Amino acid sequence: MGKRMCVFIHVCACVRMGMRMCVC
């Protein structure tokens, strides 16, 4: 679930860290 939001919000570096929750 959080991955989808991360893809849209590349402002958050959650995808880079590979975290489950997208936090800015």
Short mmCIF file of C-alpha atoms in Angstrom, two decimals:
data_model
loop_
_atom_site.label_atom_id
_atom_site.label_comp_id
_atom_site.label_asym_id
_atom_site.label_seq_id
_atom_site.Cartn_x
_atom_site.Cartn_y
_atom_site.Cartn_z
CA MET A 1 0.00 0.00 0.00
CA GLY A 2 2.69 2.51 0.99
CA LYS A 3 4.73 1.56 -2.08
CA ARG A 4 2.07 2.93 -4.43
CA MET A 5 2.02 6.29 -2.65
CA CYS A 6 5.82 6.38 -2.69
CA VAL A 7 5.91 5.89 -6.44
CA PHE A 8 3.63 8.89 -6.92
CA ILE A 9 5.35 10.99 -4.27
CA HIS A 10 9.01 10.74 -5.26
CA VAL A 11 9.54 13.64 -2.86
CA CYS A 12 9.79 11.04 -0.11
CA ALA A 13 12.96 8.95 -0.14
CA CYS A 14 11.05 5.92 1.11
CA VAL A 15 11.53 4.04 -2.16
CA ARG A 16 15.29 4.58 -1.98
CA MET A 17 15.45 3.32 1.60
CA GLY A 18 12.97 0.57 0.77
CA MET A 19 10.81 1.34 3.78
CA ARG A 20 7.24 0.07 3.97
CA MET A 21 5.79 3.43 5.03
CA CYS A 22 6.30 6.56 2.92
CA VAL A 23 7.43 9.39 5.20
CA CYS A 24 8.50 12.83 3.98
#
